[in-house]
């Protein structure tokens, strides 16, 4: 039920059943206790006098994978893509992600970042915010992206991997990634 | 209106207009639903009084290109530069920051961090690197100081630094702030 600004009563005004249902019952059903369904969820604003319940999402894949293609792409190991998360949001969400990463061979950088694969509206290209490295030793490194201004709805995000070329060169690098984590806080 | 603990009625009590206005109307206007003004906000307990919520909306500023590459002579003191966010004056902030960083020449270290209203960030809030290969680094912290909330804004901005005779390079910079009421 939608929220309605509560009525102001004056002495002598009768309280009708319809008024009680609109201004008390329906409004209470539109508050946080009225909409809460599952423990651990967040309550966020979804518009003027509207709130919504949002569920955090997290996925971890321990298996290591290699990438030899250009970024953004799936890893070479078809059996271990992702992580992938599908979630509902009101137009903005915070993505937190980290992996163990190193460049196994080549001269350019190896990269990874969560890529928005489906969902309503125009969503930003995350290419510039990809985690990238040219180091050959394993390091654990991650980053974040706050997406704003998207249309509300259900969106799927998948971690993508691959190489970008060294200056004037080709994308010949092979990347190695392990202990891959993706967390989404939808707002 | 402030929240008032609702009256407990007993048999034969009459619900007056004044009781309804205070215990139902005014209290309902203090709920999360009444406070919501636009999508994407989070509810934080207000510091101004108990039983009161403030709505805070996460903010983000991204600066992809051009990159920043500071000369060593500029590092007698840290450099304050974009990305910059003007955010509501809250009591604290949860801050996420990230950039691609590398040492161009000299060494050993370069770093970047975030400043609140021009305060120099502490050592534990700085993202150091000694590598010449580009690497994306990301950090986050809750502001350690308790600020005074108000109606004006506060400036949160990137800070860059390096050891003497060291040239650093930064690009793809991202600053995300969640004000905490």
PDB file of N, CA, C and O in Angstrom, chain A residues 3 6-11 23-24 27-28 30-32 43-51 94 96 128-134 139 141-146 187, chain B residues 15 17 20-21 24-25 28-29 31-34 36-43 55 58-60 62 64 96-98 100 133-138 172-174 176:
ATOM      1  N   UNK A   3       1.946   5.137   0.899  1.00  0.00           N
ATOM      2  CA  UNK A   3       1.912   6.009   2.072  1.00  0.00           C
ATOM      3  C   UNK A   3       1.028   7.214   1.782  1.00  0.00           C
ATOM      4  O   UNK A   3       1.055   7.769   0.687  1.00  0.00           O
ATOM      5  N   UNK A   6      -0.595  11.524   7.044  1.00  0.00           N
ATOM      6  CA  UNK A   6      -1.682  11.317   8.023  1.00  0.00           C
ATOM      7  C   UNK A   6      -2.558  12.558   8.193  1.00  0.00           C
ATOM      8  O   UNK A   6      -2.077  13.687   8.179  1.00  0.00           O
ATOM      9  N   UNK A   7      -3.819  12.312   8.384  1.00  0.00           N
ATOM     10  CA  UNK A   7      -4.813  13.369   8.564  1.00  0.00           C
ATOM     11  C   UNK A   7      -4.629  14.030   9.940  1.00  0.00           C
ATOM     12  O   UNK A   7      -4.162  13.390  10.891  1.00  0.00           O
ATOM     13  N   UNK A   8      -4.996  15.322  10.024  1.00  0.00           N
ATOM     14  CA  UNK A   8      -5.036  16.026  11.306  1.00  0.00           C
ATOM     15  C   UNK A   8      -6.477  16.097  11.773  1.00  0.00           C
ATOM     16  O   UNK A   8      -7.359  16.533  11.013  1.00  0.00           O
ATOM     17  N   UNK A   9      -6.719  15.617  12.993  1.00  0.00           N
ATOM     18  CA  UNK A   9      -8.076  15.636  13.538  1.00  0.00           C
ATOM     19  C   UNK A   9      -8.291  16.862  14.408  1.00  0.00           C
ATOM     20  O   UNK A   9      -7.357  17.388  15.011  1.00  0.00           O
ATOM     21  N   UNK A  10      -9.549  17.292  14.464  1.00  0.00           N
ATOM     22  CA  UNK A  10      -9.964  18.390  15.350  1.00  0.00           C
ATOM     23  C   UNK A  10     -11.069  17.870  16.259  1.00  0.00           C
ATOM     24  O   UNK A  10     -11.756  16.894  15.922  1.00  0.00           O
ATOM     25  N   UNK A  11     -11.201  18.502  17.408  1.00  0.00           N
ATOM     26  CA  UNK A  11     -12.206  18.047  18.372  1.00  0.00           C
ATOM     27  C   UNK A  11     -13.571  17.921  17.697  1.00  0.00           C
ATOM     28  O   UNK A  11     -14.007  18.822  16.974  1.00  0.00           O
ATOM     29  N   UNK A  23      -5.032   5.856   6.930  1.00  0.00           N
ATOM     30  CA  UNK A  23      -4.011   6.628   7.628  1.00  0.00           C
ATOM     31  C   UNK A  23      -3.274   5.831   8.701  1.00  0.00           C
ATOM     32  O   UNK A  23      -2.197   6.233   9.129  1.00  0.00           O
ATOM     33  N   UNK A  24      -3.829   4.745   9.155  1.00  0.00           N
ATOM     34  CA  UNK A  24      -3.157   3.946  10.189  1.00  0.00           C
ATOM     35  C   UNK A  24      -2.737   2.593   9.609  1.00  0.00           C
ATOM     36  O   UNK A  24      -1.545   2.298   9.510  1.00  0.00           O
ATOM     37  N   UNK A  27      -0.605   2.948   6.249  1.00  0.00           N
ATOM     38  CA  UNK A  27       0.685   3.600   6.514  1.00  0.00           C
ATOM     39  C   UNK A  27       1.607   2.718   7.339  1.00  0.00           C
ATOM     40  O   UNK A  27       2.815   2.652   7.077  1.00  0.00           O
ATOM     41  N   UNK A  28       1.048   2.025   8.339  1.00  0.00           N
ATOM     42  CA  UNK A  28       1.889   1.110   9.125  1.00  0.00           C
ATOM     43  C   UNK A  28       2.439  -0.009   8.246  1.00  0.00           C
ATOM     44  O   UNK A  28       3.576  -0.439   8.408  1.00  0.00           O
ATOM     45  N   UNK A  30       3.326   0.301   5.337  1.00  0.00           N
ATOM     46  CA  UNK A  30       4.361   0.865   4.456  1.00  0.00           C
ATOM     47  C   UNK A  30       5.631   1.238   5.206  1.00  0.00           C
ATOM     48  O   UNK A  30       6.576   1.739   4.609  1.00  0.00           O
ATOM     49  N   UNK A  31       5.670   0.989   6.519  1.00  0.00           N
ATOM     50  CA  UNK A  31       6.881   1.281   7.294  1.00  0.00           C
ATOM     51  C   UNK A  31       7.826   0.085   7.237  1.00  0.00           C
ATOM     52  O   UNK A  31       7.480  -0.986   6.722  1.00  0.00           O
ATOM     53  N   UNK A  32       9.015   0.264   7.822  1.00  0.00           N
ATOM     54  CA  UNK A  32      10.029  -0.800   7.761  1.00  0.00           C
ATOM     55  C   UNK A  32       9.544  -2.121   8.359  1.00  0.00           C
ATOM     56  O   UNK A  32       9.690  -3.177   7.729  1.00  0.00           O
ATOM     57  N   UNK A  43      17.008  -1.787   4.744  1.00  0.00           N
ATOM     58  CA  UNK A  43      15.877  -0.978   4.304  1.00  0.00           C
ATOM     59  C   UNK A  43      16.454   0.313   3.721  1.00  0.00           C
ATOM     60  O   UNK A  43      17.267   0.989   4.359  1.00  0.00           O
ATOM     61  N   UNK A  44      16.052   0.654   2.485  1.00  0.00           N
ATOM     62  CA  UNK A  44      16.553   1.848   1.821  1.00  0.00           C
ATOM     63  C   UNK A  44      15.373   2.673   1.319  1.00  0.00           C
ATOM     64  O   UNK A  44      14.236   2.183   1.253  1.00  0.00           O
ATOM     65  N   UNK A  45      15.650   3.912   0.952  1.00  0.00           N
ATOM     66  CA  UNK A  45      14.602   4.728   0.329  1.00  0.00           C
ATOM     67  C   UNK A  45      14.474   4.324  -1.133  1.00  0.00           C
ATOM     68  O   UNK A  45      15.460   4.018  -1.803  1.00  0.00           O
ATOM     69  N   UNK A  46      13.253   4.335  -1.641  1.00  0.00           N
ATOM     70  CA  UNK A  46      13.044   4.007  -3.057  1.00  0.00           C
ATOM     71  C   UNK A  46      12.263   5.112  -3.771  1.00  0.00           C
ATOM     72  O   UNK A  46      11.846   4.933  -4.911  1.00  0.00           O
ATOM     73  N   UNK A  47      12.059   6.236  -3.124  1.00  0.00           N
ATOM     74  CA  UNK A  47      11.346   7.371  -3.696  1.00  0.00           C
ATOM     75  C   UNK A  47      10.746   8.199  -2.576  1.00  0.00           C
ATOM     76  O   UNK A  47      10.983   7.914  -1.389  1.00  0.00           O
ATOM     77  N   UNK A  48       9.975   9.215  -2.918  1.00  0.00           N
ATOM     78  CA  UNK A  48       9.351  10.035  -1.876  1.00  0.00           C
ATOM     79  C   UNK A  48       8.319   9.208  -1.131  1.00  0.00           C
ATOM     80  O   UNK A  48       7.419   8.642  -1.739  1.00  0.00           O
ATOM     81  N   UNK A  49       8.497   9.097   0.175  1.00  0.00           N
ATOM     82  CA  UNK A  49       7.609   8.331   1.057  1.00  0.00           C
ATOM     83  C   UNK A  49       7.492   6.870   0.628  1.00  0.00           C
ATOM     84  O   UNK A  49       6.445   6.250   0.792  1.00  0.00           O
ATOM     85  N   UNK A  50       8.573   6.353   0.073  1.00  0.00           N
ATOM     86  CA  UNK A  50       8.612   4.935  -0.289  1.00  0.00           C
ATOM     87  C   UNK A  50       9.922   4.331   0.179  1.00  0.00           C
ATOM     88  O   UNK A  50      10.993   4.925   0.001  1.00  0.00           O
ATOM     89  N   UNK A  51       9.855   3.154   0.760  1.00  0.00           N
ATOM     90  CA  UNK A  51      11.051   2.438   1.178  1.00  0.00           C
ATOM     91  C   UNK A  51      10.992   1.022   0.606  1.00  0.00           C
ATOM     92  O   UNK A  51       9.929   0.554   0.173  1.00  0.00           O
ATOM     93  N   UNK A  94      26.489  -0.742  -4.820  1.00  0.00           N
ATOM     94  CA  UNK A  94      27.930  -0.706  -4.582  1.00  0.00           C
ATOM     95  C   UNK A  94      28.485  -2.103  -4.819  1.00  0.00           C
ATOM     96  O   UNK A  94      28.027  -3.064  -4.203  1.00  0.00           O
ATOM     97  N   UNK A  96      31.807  -4.509  -4.562  1.00  0.00           N
ATOM     98  CA  UNK A  96      33.115  -4.695  -3.926  1.00  0.00           C
ATOM     99  C   UNK A  96      33.696  -6.000  -4.449  1.00  0.00           C
ATOM    100  O   UNK A  96      32.997  -7.012  -4.455  1.00  0.00           O
ATOM    101  N   UNK A 128      37.437   1.436 -17.302  1.00  0.00           N
ATOM    102  CA  UNK A 128      38.443   2.301 -16.690  1.00  0.00           C
ATOM    103  C   UNK A 128      38.683   1.990 -15.225  1.00  0.00           C
ATOM    104  O   UNK A 128      39.677   2.430 -14.654  1.00  0.00           O
ATOM    105  N   UNK A 129      37.745   1.310 -14.598  1.00  0.00           N
ATOM    106  CA  UNK A 129      37.882   1.024 -13.176  1.00  0.00           C
ATOM    107  C   UNK A 129      38.302  -0.428 -12.933  1.00  0.00           C
ATOM    108  O   UNK A 129      38.245  -0.902 -11.805  1.00  0.00           O
ATOM    109  N   UNK A 130      38.734  -1.137 -13.970  1.00  0.00           N
ATOM    110  CA  UNK A 130      39.178  -2.511 -13.789  1.00  0.00           C
ATOM    111  C   UNK A 130      40.433  -2.550 -12.932  1.00  0.00           C
ATOM    112  O   UNK A 130      41.275  -1.657 -12.989  1.00  0.00           O
ATOM    113  N   UNK A 131      40.546  -3.606 -12.133  1.00  0.00           N
ATOM    114  CA  UNK A 131      41.785  -3.829 -11.389  1.00  0.00           C
ATOM    115  C   UNK A 131      42.802  -4.383 -12.367  1.00  0.00           C
ATOM    116  O   UNK A 131      42.519  -5.366 -13.066  1.00  0.00           O
ATOM    117  N   UNK A 132      43.969  -3.768 -12.458  1.00  0.00           N
ATOM    118  CA  UNK A 132      44.965  -4.224 -13.430  1.00  0.00           C
ATOM    119  C   UNK A 132      46.333  -4.261 -12.793  1.00  0.00           C
ATOM    120  O   UNK A 132      46.629  -3.509 -11.864  1.00  0.00           O
ATOM    121  N   UNK A 133      47.169  -5.140 -13.298  1.00  0.00           N
ATOM    122  CA  UNK A 133      48.530  -5.224 -12.795  1.00  0.00           C
ATOM    123  C   UNK A 133      49.447  -5.751 -13.881  1.00  0.00           C
ATOM    124  O   UNK A 133      49.002  -6.436 -14.811  1.00  0.00           O
ATOM    125  N   UNK A 134      50.724  -5.426 -13.745  1.00  0.00           N
ATOM    126  CA  UNK A 134      51.752  -5.969 -14.631  1.00  0.00           C
ATOM    127  C   UNK A 134      52.768  -6.782 -13.833  1.00  0.00           C
ATOM    128  O   UNK A 134      53.798  -7.171 -14.370  1.00  0.00           O
ATOM    129  N   UNK A 139      49.511 -11.060  -6.035  1.00  0.00           N
ATOM    130  CA  UNK A 139      49.092 -10.079  -5.035  1.00  0.00           C
ATOM    131  C   UNK A 139      47.574 -10.182  -4.915  1.00  0.00           C
ATOM    132  O   UNK A 139      46.896 -10.546  -5.865  1.00  0.00           O
ATOM    133  N   UNK A 141      44.417  -8.023  -4.589  1.00  0.00           N
ATOM    134  CA  UNK A 141      44.030  -6.629  -4.755  1.00  0.00           C
ATOM    135  C   UNK A 141      42.590  -6.564  -5.268  1.00  0.00           C
ATOM    136  O   UNK A 141      42.131  -7.459  -5.980  1.00  0.00           O
ATOM    137  N   UNK A 142      41.903  -5.516  -4.863  1.00  0.00           N
ATOM    138  CA  UNK A 142      40.503  -5.367  -5.232  1.00  0.00           C
ATOM    139  C   UNK A 142      40.130  -3.915  -5.372  1.00  0.00           C
ATOM    140  O   UNK A 142      40.974  -3.030  -5.269  1.00  0.00           O
ATOM    141  N   UNK A 143      38.865  -3.675  -5.619  1.00  0.00           N
ATOM    142  CA  UNK A 143      38.410  -2.301  -5.753  1.00  0.00           C
ATOM    143  C   UNK A 143      36.895  -2.258  -5.562  1.00  0.00           C
ATOM    144  O   UNK A 143      36.296  -3.234  -5.089  1.00  0.00           O
ATOM    145  N   UNK A 144      36.299  -1.146  -5.929  1.00  0.00           N
ATOM    146  CA  UNK A 144      34.870  -0.941  -5.723  1.00  0.00           C
ATOM    147  C   UNK A 144      34.325  -0.072  -6.846  1.00  0.00           C
ATOM    148  O   UNK A 144      35.070   0.703  -7.457  1.00  0.00           O
ATOM    149  N   UNK A 145      33.052  -0.183  -7.118  1.00  0.00           N
ATOM    150  CA  UNK A 145      32.361   0.719  -8.042  1.00  0.00           C
ATOM    151  C   UNK A 145      30.979   0.997  -7.459  1.00  0.00           C
ATOM    152  O   UNK A 145      30.222   0.068  -7.176  1.00  0.00           O
ATOM    153  N   UNK A 146      30.651   2.270  -7.273  1.00  0.00           N
ATOM    154  CA  UNK A 146      29.286   2.656  -6.905  1.00  0.00           C
ATOM    155  C   UNK A 146      28.569   3.063  -8.188  1.00  0.00           C
ATOM    156  O   UNK A 146      28.933   4.056  -8.825  1.00  0.00           O
ATOM    157  N   UNK A 187      21.091  -0.577  -3.393  1.00  0.00           N
ATOM    158  CA  UNK A 187      20.399   0.511  -2.691  1.00  0.00           C
ATOM    159  C   UNK A 187      19.068   0.795  -3.366  1.00  0.00           C
ATOM    160  O   UNK A 187      18.786   0.295  -4.446  1.00  0.00           O
TER     161      UNK A 187
ATOM    162  N   UNK B  15     -10.404   8.217  22.742  1.00  0.00           N
ATOM    163  CA  UNK B  15      -9.347   8.682  21.839  1.00  0.00           C
ATOM    164  C   UNK B  15      -9.693  10.088  21.387  1.00  0.00           C
ATOM    165  O   UNK B  15     -10.660  10.302  20.647  1.00  0.00           O
ATOM    166  N   UNK B  17      -8.865  13.945  19.636  1.00  0.00           N
ATOM    167  CA  UNK B  17      -8.171  14.447  18.447  1.00  0.00           C
ATOM    168  C   UNK B  17      -6.713  14.736  18.772  1.00  0.00           C
ATOM    169  O   UNK B  17      -5.807  14.428  17.986  1.00  0.00           O
ATOM    170  N   UNK B  20      -4.748  11.468  18.983  1.00  0.00           N
ATOM    171  CA  UNK B  20      -4.512  10.897  17.651  1.00  0.00           C
ATOM    172  C   UNK B  20      -3.403  11.676  16.930  1.00  0.00           C
ATOM    173  O   UNK B  20      -2.504  11.096  16.340  1.00  0.00           O
ATOM    174  N   UNK B  21      -3.493  12.999  16.991  1.00  0.00           N
ATOM    175  CA  UNK B  21      -2.520  13.813  16.265  1.00  0.00           C
ATOM    176  C   UNK B  21      -1.102  13.584  16.782  1.00  0.00           C
ATOM    177  O   UNK B  21      -0.151  13.531  16.008  1.00  0.00           O
ATOM    178  N   UNK B  24      -0.388   9.142  16.774  1.00  0.00           N
ATOM    179  CA  UNK B  24      -0.468   8.474  15.468  1.00  0.00           C
ATOM    180  C   UNK B  24       0.125   9.365  14.372  1.00  0.00           C
ATOM    181  O   UNK B  24       1.115   9.020  13.746  1.00  0.00           O
ATOM    182  N   UNK B  25      -0.477  10.533  14.165  1.00  0.00           N
ATOM    183  CA  UNK B  25      -0.014  11.378  13.051  1.00  0.00           C
ATOM    184  C   UNK B  25       1.458  11.779  13.215  1.00  0.00           C
ATOM    185  O   UNK B  25       2.271  11.545  12.337  1.00  0.00           O
ATOM    186  N   UNK B  28       3.900   8.863  13.115  1.00  0.00           N
ATOM    187  CA  UNK B  28       3.996   8.305  11.765  1.00  0.00           C
ATOM    188  C   UNK B  28       4.881   9.167  10.877  1.00  0.00           C
ATOM    189  O   UNK B  28       5.562   8.678   9.987  1.00  0.00           O
ATOM    190  N   UNK B  29       4.876  10.470  11.140  1.00  0.00           N
ATOM    191  CA  UNK B  29       5.725  11.381  10.353  1.00  0.00           C
ATOM    192  C   UNK B  29       7.201  11.262  10.732  1.00  0.00           C
ATOM    193  O   UNK B  29       8.055  11.901  10.114  1.00  0.00           O
ATOM    194  N   UNK B  31       8.589   8.101  10.913  1.00  0.00           N
ATOM    195  CA  UNK B  31       9.016   6.785  10.425  1.00  0.00           C
ATOM    196  C   UNK B  31       9.892   6.931   9.185  1.00  0.00           C
ATOM    197  O   UNK B  31       9.962   7.995   8.565  1.00  0.00           O
ATOM    198  N   UNK B  32      10.557   5.820   8.825  1.00  0.00           N
ATOM    199  CA  UNK B  32      11.453   5.833   7.662  1.00  0.00           C
ATOM    200  C   UNK B  32      10.687   6.244   6.398  1.00  0.00           C
ATOM    201  O   UNK B  32      11.201   6.978   5.550  1.00  0.00           O
ATOM    202  N   UNK B  33       9.473   5.748   6.266  1.00  0.00           N
ATOM    203  CA  UNK B  33       8.700   6.026   5.054  1.00  0.00           C
ATOM    204  C   UNK B  33       8.429   7.515   4.923  1.00  0.00           C
ATOM    205  O   UNK B  33       8.512   8.083   3.834  1.00  0.00           O
ATOM    206  N   UNK B  34       8.104   8.167   6.049  1.00  0.00           N
ATOM    207  CA  UNK B  34       7.830   9.597   5.999  1.00  0.00           C
ATOM    208  C   UNK B  34       9.085  10.390   5.669  1.00  0.00           C
ATOM    209  O   UNK B  34       9.022  11.454   5.044  1.00  0.00           O
ATOM    210  N   UNK B  36      11.609   9.410   3.756  1.00  0.00           N
ATOM    211  CA  UNK B  36      12.157   9.129   2.426  1.00  0.00           C
ATOM    212  C   UNK B  36      11.804  10.252   1.458  1.00  0.00           C
ATOM    213  O   UNK B  36      10.648  10.673   1.378  1.00  0.00           O
ATOM    214  N   UNK B  37      12.813  10.746   0.735  1.00  0.00           N
ATOM    215  CA  UNK B  37      12.571  11.809  -0.245  1.00  0.00           C
ATOM    216  C   UNK B  37      12.940  11.383  -1.655  1.00  0.00           C
ATOM    217  O   UNK B  37      12.380  11.887  -2.615  1.00  0.00           O
ATOM    218  N   UNK B  38      13.913  10.489  -1.815  1.00  0.00           N
ATOM    219  CA  UNK B  38      14.295  10.010  -3.148  1.00  0.00           C
ATOM    220  C   UNK B  38      14.954   8.648  -2.998  1.00  0.00           C
ATOM    221  O   UNK B  38      15.311   8.243  -1.886  1.00  0.00           O
ATOM    222  N   UNK B  39      15.122   7.969  -4.118  1.00  0.00           N
ATOM    223  CA  UNK B  39      15.644   6.601  -4.081  1.00  0.00           C
ATOM    224  C   UNK B  39      17.130   6.581  -3.742  1.00  0.00           C
ATOM    225  O   UNK B  39      17.851   7.539  -3.984  1.00  0.00           O
ATOM    226  N   UNK B  40      17.571   5.437  -3.194  1.00  0.00           N
ATOM    227  CA  UNK B  40      19.007   5.205  -2.986  1.00  0.00           C
ATOM    228  C   UNK B  40      19.537   5.672  -1.658  1.00  0.00           C
ATOM    229  O   UNK B  40      20.750   5.673  -1.453  1.00  0.00           O
ATOM    230  N   UNK B  41      18.669   6.082  -0.725  1.00  0.00           N
ATOM    231  CA  UNK B  41      19.139   6.572   0.562  1.00  0.00           C
ATOM    232  C   UNK B  41      19.185   5.479   1.612  1.00  0.00           C
ATOM    233  O   UNK B  41      18.454   4.498   1.553  1.00  0.00           O
ATOM    234  N   UNK B  42      20.078   5.671   2.591  1.00  0.00           N
ATOM    235  CA  UNK B  42      20.217   4.744   3.715  1.00  0.00           C
ATOM    236  C   UNK B  42      19.757   5.452   4.984  1.00  0.00           C
ATOM    237  O   UNK B  42      19.933   6.660   5.122  1.00  0.00           O
ATOM    238  N   UNK B  43      19.213   4.697   5.933  1.00  0.00           N
ATOM    239  CA  UNK B  43      18.727   5.279   7.176  1.00  0.00           C
ATOM    240  C   UNK B  43      19.807   5.197   8.249  1.00  0.00           C
ATOM    241  O   UNK B  43      20.386   4.132   8.470  1.00  0.00           O
ATOM    242  N   UNK B  55      18.247  10.445   6.520  1.00  0.00           N
ATOM    243  CA  UNK B  55      18.479   9.698   5.282  1.00  0.00           C
ATOM    244  C   UNK B  55      19.768  10.204   4.644  1.00  0.00           C
ATOM    245  O   UNK B  55      19.926  11.412   4.432  1.00  0.00           O
ATOM    246  N   UNK B  58      24.584   7.712  -0.654  1.00  0.00           N
ATOM    247  CA  UNK B  58      25.980   7.555  -1.073  1.00  0.00           C
ATOM    248  C   UNK B  58      26.296   8.450  -2.270  1.00  0.00           C
ATOM    249  O   UNK B  58      25.452   8.643  -3.159  1.00  0.00           O
ATOM    250  N   UNK B  59      27.517   8.993  -2.292  1.00  0.00           N
ATOM    251  CA  UNK B  59      27.943   9.881  -3.372  1.00  0.00           C
ATOM    252  C   UNK B  59      29.209   9.345  -4.004  1.00  0.00           C
ATOM    253  O   UNK B  59      30.028   8.707  -3.334  1.00  0.00           O
ATOM    254  N   UNK B  60      29.383   9.602  -5.303  1.00  0.00           N
ATOM    255  CA  UNK B  60      30.570   9.101  -5.999  1.00  0.00           C
ATOM    256  C   UNK B  60      31.075  10.162  -6.968  1.00  0.00           C
ATOM    257  O   UNK B  60      30.301  10.925  -7.539  1.00  0.00           O
ATOM    258  N   UNK B  62      34.134  10.157 -10.074  1.00  0.00           N
ATOM    259  CA  UNK B  62      35.163   9.410 -10.798  1.00  0.00           C
ATOM    260  C   UNK B  62      35.927  10.375 -11.701  1.00  0.00           C
ATOM    261  O   UNK B  62      35.327  11.202 -12.380  1.00  0.00           O
ATOM    262  N   UNK B  64      38.575   9.738 -14.625  1.00  0.00           N
ATOM    263  CA  UNK B  64      39.293   8.704 -15.374  1.00  0.00           C
ATOM    264  C   UNK B  64      40.544   9.279 -16.036  1.00  0.00           C
ATOM    265  O   UNK B  64      41.652   8.819 -15.810  1.00  0.00           O
ATOM    266  N   UNK B  96      35.344   5.048   0.463  1.00  0.00           N
ATOM    267  CA  UNK B  96      36.017   4.093  -0.416  1.00  0.00           C
ATOM    268  C   UNK B  96      36.806   4.903  -1.437  1.00  0.00           C
ATOM    269  O   UNK B  96      36.269   5.851  -2.024  1.00  0.00           O
ATOM    270  N   UNK B  97      38.068   4.524  -1.679  1.00  0.00           N
ATOM    271  CA  UNK B  97      38.855   5.267  -2.661  1.00  0.00           C
ATOM    272  C   UNK B  97      39.763   4.315  -3.418  1.00  0.00           C
ATOM    273  O   UNK B  97      40.251   3.327  -2.862  1.00  0.00           O
ATOM    274  N   UNK B  98      39.987   4.597  -4.700  1.00  0.00           N
ATOM    275  CA  UNK B  98      40.778   3.702  -5.545  1.00  0.00           C
ATOM    276  C   UNK B  98      41.433   4.498  -6.654  1.00  0.00           C
ATOM    277  O   UNK B  98      40.915   5.532  -7.094  1.00  0.00           O
ATOM    278  N   UNK B 100      44.633   3.828 -10.069  1.00  0.00           N
ATOM    279  CA  UNK B 100      45.782   3.133 -10.648  1.00  0.00           C
ATOM    280  C   UNK B 100      47.008   3.972 -10.317  1.00  0.00           C
ATOM    281  O   UNK B 100      47.030   5.178 -10.587  1.00  0.00           O
ATOM    282  N   UNK B 133      55.482  -0.928 -12.051  1.00  0.00           N
ATOM    283  CA  UNK B 133      54.375  -1.429 -12.852  1.00  0.00           C
ATOM    284  C   UNK B 133      53.075  -0.857 -12.319  1.00  0.00           C
ATOM    285  O   UNK B 133      52.892  -0.714 -11.102  1.00  0.00           O
ATOM    286  N   UNK B 134      52.157  -0.526 -13.213  1.00  0.00           N
ATOM    287  CA  UNK B 134      50.898   0.087 -12.779  1.00  0.00           C
ATOM    288  C   UNK B 134      50.066  -0.939 -12.017  1.00  0.00           C
ATOM    289  O   UNK B 134      50.039  -2.122 -12.366  1.00  0.00           O
ATOM    290  N   UNK B 135      49.432  -0.491 -10.958  1.00  0.00           N
ATOM    291  CA  UNK B 135      48.603  -1.392 -10.156  1.00  0.00           C
ATOM    292  C   UNK B 135      47.420  -0.604  -9.614  1.00  0.00           C
ATOM    293  O   UNK B 135      47.578   0.571  -9.250  1.00  0.00           O
ATOM    294  N   UNK B 136      46.242  -1.220  -9.626  1.00  0.00           N
ATOM    295  CA  UNK B 136      45.069  -0.570  -9.043  1.00  0.00           C
ATOM    296  C   UNK B 136      45.024  -0.905  -7.569  1.00  0.00           C
ATOM    297  O   UNK B 136      45.064  -2.070  -7.184  1.00  0.00           O
ATOM    298  N   UNK B 137      44.943   0.128  -6.745  1.00  0.00           N
ATOM    299  CA  UNK B 137      44.856  -0.054  -5.303  1.00  0.00           C
ATOM    300  C   UNK B 137      43.581   0.608  -4.805  1.00  0.00           C
ATOM    301  O   UNK B 137      43.154   1.645  -5.331  1.00  0.00           O
ATOM    302  N   UNK B 138      42.990  -0.002  -3.823  1.00  0.00           N
ATOM    303  CA  UNK B 138      41.718   0.473  -3.289  1.00  0.00           C
ATOM    304  C   UNK B 138      41.723   0.352  -1.777  1.00  0.00           C
ATOM    305  O   UNK B 138      42.206  -0.640  -1.231  1.00  0.00           O
ATOM    306  N   UNK B 172      42.516   6.905 -13.330  1.00  0.00           N
ATOM    307  CA  UNK B 172      41.298   6.135 -13.032  1.00  0.00           C
ATOM    308  C   UNK B 172      40.960   6.226 -11.553  1.00  0.00           C
ATOM    309  O   UNK B 172      40.792   5.225 -10.866  1.00  0.00           O
ATOM    310  N   UNK B 173      40.803   7.452 -11.074  1.00  0.00           N
ATOM    311  CA  UNK B 173      40.611   7.684  -9.633  1.00  0.00           C
ATOM    312  C   UNK B 173      39.125   7.688  -9.279  1.00  0.00           C
ATOM    313  O   UNK B 173      38.325   8.284 -10.003  1.00  0.00           O
ATOM    314  N   UNK B 174      38.781   7.035  -8.199  1.00  0.00           N
ATOM    315  CA  UNK B 174      37.381   6.866  -7.788  1.00  0.00           C
ATOM    316  C   UNK B 174      37.244   7.185  -6.308  1.00  0.00           C
ATOM    317  O   UNK B 174      37.976   6.642  -5.492  1.00  0.00           O
ATOM    318  N   UNK B 176      34.234   7.360  -3.364  1.00  0.00           N
ATOM    319  CA  UNK B 176      32.850   7.058  -2.999  1.00  0.00           C
ATOM    320  C   UNK B 176      32.680   7.315  -1.504  1.00  0.00           C
ATOM    321  O   UNK B 176      33.499   6.852  -0.699  1.00  0.00           O
TER     322      UNK B 176
END
